[in-house]
Amino acid sequence: RVAVLARQVADALLDDEHVDLEITEERFIFLIESLIMDDLRLEDRIDEEATAWVKVNRPHLQEGTDEWETAMDRLRDDLAASKGYIIR
């Protein structure tokens, strides 16, 4: 799925002439795919860190409840910001 998304992004950028390639189109698509994968891995790490923190520091919160989700959303945003990343 990421490869398909990378191809679609590359095609849109190339079709609208937003980029002028000095590398092959295949390399360009590979770089886009790599960036997407890096992004997804970072979001996974942020989610794992947030989950671990909430479980340790807010053990009274039941996973899946509104209170849990609110705490997770805030913490994910804070963790992302500390890493120079924007989730939303």
PDB file of C-alpha atoms in Angstrom:
ATOM      1  CA  ARG A   1       0.000   0.000   0.000  1.00  0.00           C
ATOM      2  CA  VAL A   2       2.836   2.399   0.749  1.00  0.00           C
ATOM      3  CA  ALA A   3       4.371   1.680  -2.644  1.00  0.00           C
ATOM      4  CA  VAL A   4       1.071   2.517  -4.333  1.00  0.00           C
ATOM      5  CA  LEU A   5       0.775   5.737  -2.336  1.00  0.00           C
ATOM      6  CA  ALA A   6       4.377   6.678  -3.179  1.00  0.00           C
ATOM      7  CA  ARG A   7       3.694   6.112  -6.867  1.00  0.00           C
ATOM      8  CA  GLN A   8       0.556   8.276  -6.701  1.00  0.00           C
ATOM      9  CA  VAL A   9       2.433  11.100  -4.958  1.00  0.00           C
ATOM     10  CA  ALA A  10       5.268  10.904  -7.479  1.00  0.00           C
ATOM     11  CA  ASP A  11       2.854  10.871 -10.406  1.00  0.00           C
ATOM     12  CA  ALA A  12       0.967  13.888  -9.071  1.00  0.00           C
ATOM     13  CA  LEU A  13       4.174  15.848  -8.505  1.00  0.00           C
ATOM     14  CA  LEU A  14       5.526  14.955 -11.924  1.00  0.00           C
ATOM     15  CA  ASP A  15       2.256  15.458 -13.805  1.00  0.00           C
ATOM     16  CA  ASP A  16       1.803  18.927 -12.312  1.00  0.00           C
ATOM     17  CA  GLU A  17       5.476  19.692 -12.962  1.00  0.00           C
ATOM     18  CA  HIS A  18       6.197  20.501  -9.312  1.00  0.00           C
ATOM     19  CA  VAL A  19       9.557  18.761  -9.553  1.00  0.00           C
ATOM     20  CA  ASP A  20      12.295  18.513 -12.136  1.00  0.00           C
ATOM     21  CA  LEU A  21      14.092  15.208 -11.624  1.00  0.00           C
ATOM     22  CA  GLU A  22      17.817  14.765 -11.775  1.00  0.00           C
ATOM     23  CA  ILE A  23      17.419  11.145 -10.682  1.00  0.00           C
ATOM     24  CA  THR A  24      15.439   8.308 -12.184  1.00  0.00           C
ATOM     25  CA  GLU A  25      11.707   8.183 -11.604  1.00  0.00           C
ATOM     26  CA  GLU A  26      12.162   4.817  -9.857  1.00  0.00           C
ATOM     27  CA  ARG A  27      14.676   6.362  -7.428  1.00  0.00           C
ATOM     28  CA  PHE A  28      12.291   9.269  -6.819  1.00  0.00           C
ATOM     29  CA  ILE A  29       9.468   6.874  -5.989  1.00  0.00           C
ATOM     30  CA  PHE A  30      11.792   4.877  -3.723  1.00  0.00           C
ATOM     31  CA  LEU A  31      12.733   8.061  -1.838  1.00  0.00           C
ATOM     32  CA  ILE A  32       9.091   9.030  -1.369  1.00  0.00           C
ATOM     33  CA  GLU A  33       8.287   5.520  -0.149  1.00  0.00           C
ATOM     34  CA  SER A  34      11.222   5.681   2.276  1.00  0.00           C
ATOM     35  CA  LEU A  35      10.008   8.996   3.673  1.00  0.00           C
ATOM     36  CA  ILE A  36       6.500   7.633   4.160  1.00  0.00           C
ATOM     37  CA  MET A  37       7.867   4.540   5.928  1.00  0.00           C
ATOM     38  CA  ASP A  38      10.089   6.675   8.185  1.00  0.00           C
ATOM     39  CA  ASP A  39       7.059   8.773   9.042  1.00  0.00           C
ATOM     40  CA  LEU A  40       4.965   5.722   9.897  1.00  0.00           C
ATOM     41  CA  ARG A  41       7.746   4.273  12.061  1.00  0.00           C
ATOM     42  CA  LEU A  42       8.036   7.543  13.971  1.00  0.00           C
ATOM     43  CA  GLU A  43       4.283   7.617  14.569  1.00  0.00           C
ATOM     44  CA  ASP A  44       4.458   4.024  15.838  1.00  0.00           C
ATOM     45  CA  ARG A  45       7.283   4.937  18.256  1.00  0.00           C
ATOM     46  CA  ILE A  46       5.335   7.958  19.494  1.00  0.00           C
ATOM     47  CA  ASP A  47       2.253   5.792  20.051  1.00  0.00           C
ATOM     48  CA  GLU A  48       4.292   3.152  21.902  1.00  0.00           C
ATOM     49  CA  GLU A  49       5.910   5.792  24.136  1.00  0.00           C
ATOM     50  CA  ALA A  50       2.541   7.396  24.864  1.00  0.00           C
ATOM     51  CA  THR A  51       0.943   4.050  25.697  1.00  0.00           C
ATOM     52  CA  ALA A  52       3.772   3.086  28.037  1.00  0.00           C
ATOM     53  CA  TRP A  53       3.635   6.478  29.784  1.00  0.00           C
ATOM     54  CA  VAL A  54      -0.127   6.394  30.283  1.00  0.00           C
ATOM     55  CA  LYS A  55      -0.018   2.823  31.630  1.00  0.00           C
ATOM     56  CA  VAL A  56       2.660   3.767  34.173  1.00  0.00           C
ATOM     57  CA  ASN A  57       1.525   7.258  35.132  1.00  0.00           C
ATOM     58  CA  ARG A  58      -2.245   6.941  34.749  1.00  0.00           C
ATOM     59  CA  PRO A  59      -2.921   3.304  35.721  1.00  0.00           C
ATOM     60  CA  HIS A  60      -6.489   4.163  36.723  1.00  0.00           C
ATOM     61  CA  LEU A  61      -7.397   4.879  33.086  1.00  0.00           C
ATOM     62  CA  GLN A  62      -9.085   2.041  31.258  1.00  0.00           C
ATOM     63  CA  GLU A  63      -7.704   1.471  27.763  1.00  0.00           C
ATOM     64  CA  GLY A  64     -10.241   2.405  25.102  1.00  0.00           C
ATOM     65  CA  THR A  65     -12.253   4.802  27.253  1.00  0.00           C
ATOM     66  CA  ASP A  66     -12.748   8.465  26.359  1.00  0.00           C
ATOM     67  CA  GLU A  67     -10.412   9.454  29.204  1.00  0.00           C
ATOM     68  CA  TRP A  68      -7.728   7.088  27.885  1.00  0.00           C
ATOM     69  CA  GLU A  69      -8.053   8.453  24.354  1.00  0.00           C
ATOM     70  CA  THR A  70      -7.926  12.058  25.574  1.00  0.00           C
ATOM     71  CA  ALA A  71      -4.754  11.374  27.577  1.00  0.00           C
ATOM     72  CA  MET A  72      -3.207   9.541  24.623  1.00  0.00           C
ATOM     73  CA  ASP A  73      -4.060  12.320  22.164  1.00  0.00           C
ATOM     74  CA  ARG A  74      -2.491  14.977  24.381  1.00  0.00           C
ATOM     75  CA  LEU A  75       0.592  12.909  25.070  1.00  0.00           C
ATOM     76  CA  ARG A  76       1.062  11.940  21.422  1.00  0.00           C
ATOM     77  CA  ASP A  77       0.865  15.609  20.464  1.00  0.00           C
ATOM     78  CA  ASP A  78       3.424  16.548  23.137  1.00  0.00           C
ATOM     79  CA  LEU A  79       5.787  13.727  22.199  1.00  0.00           C
ATOM     80  CA  ALA A  80       5.489  14.546  18.513  1.00  0.00           C
ATOM     81  CA  ALA A  81       6.210  18.227  19.150  1.00  0.00           C
ATOM     82  CA  SER A  82       9.279  17.321  21.215  1.00  0.00           C
ATOM     83  CA  LYS A  83      10.551  15.406  18.182  1.00  0.00           C
ATOM     84  CA  GLY A  84       9.738  18.223  15.759  1.00  0.00           C
ATOM     85  CA  TYR A  85       6.894  16.228  14.233  1.00  0.00           C
ATOM     86  CA  ILE A  86       3.269  17.196  13.658  1.00  0.00           C
ATOM     87  CA  ILE A  87       0.742  14.382  13.906  1.00  0.00           C
ATOM     88  CA  ARG A  88      -2.350  16.274  12.794  1.00  0.00           C
TER      89      ARG A  88
END
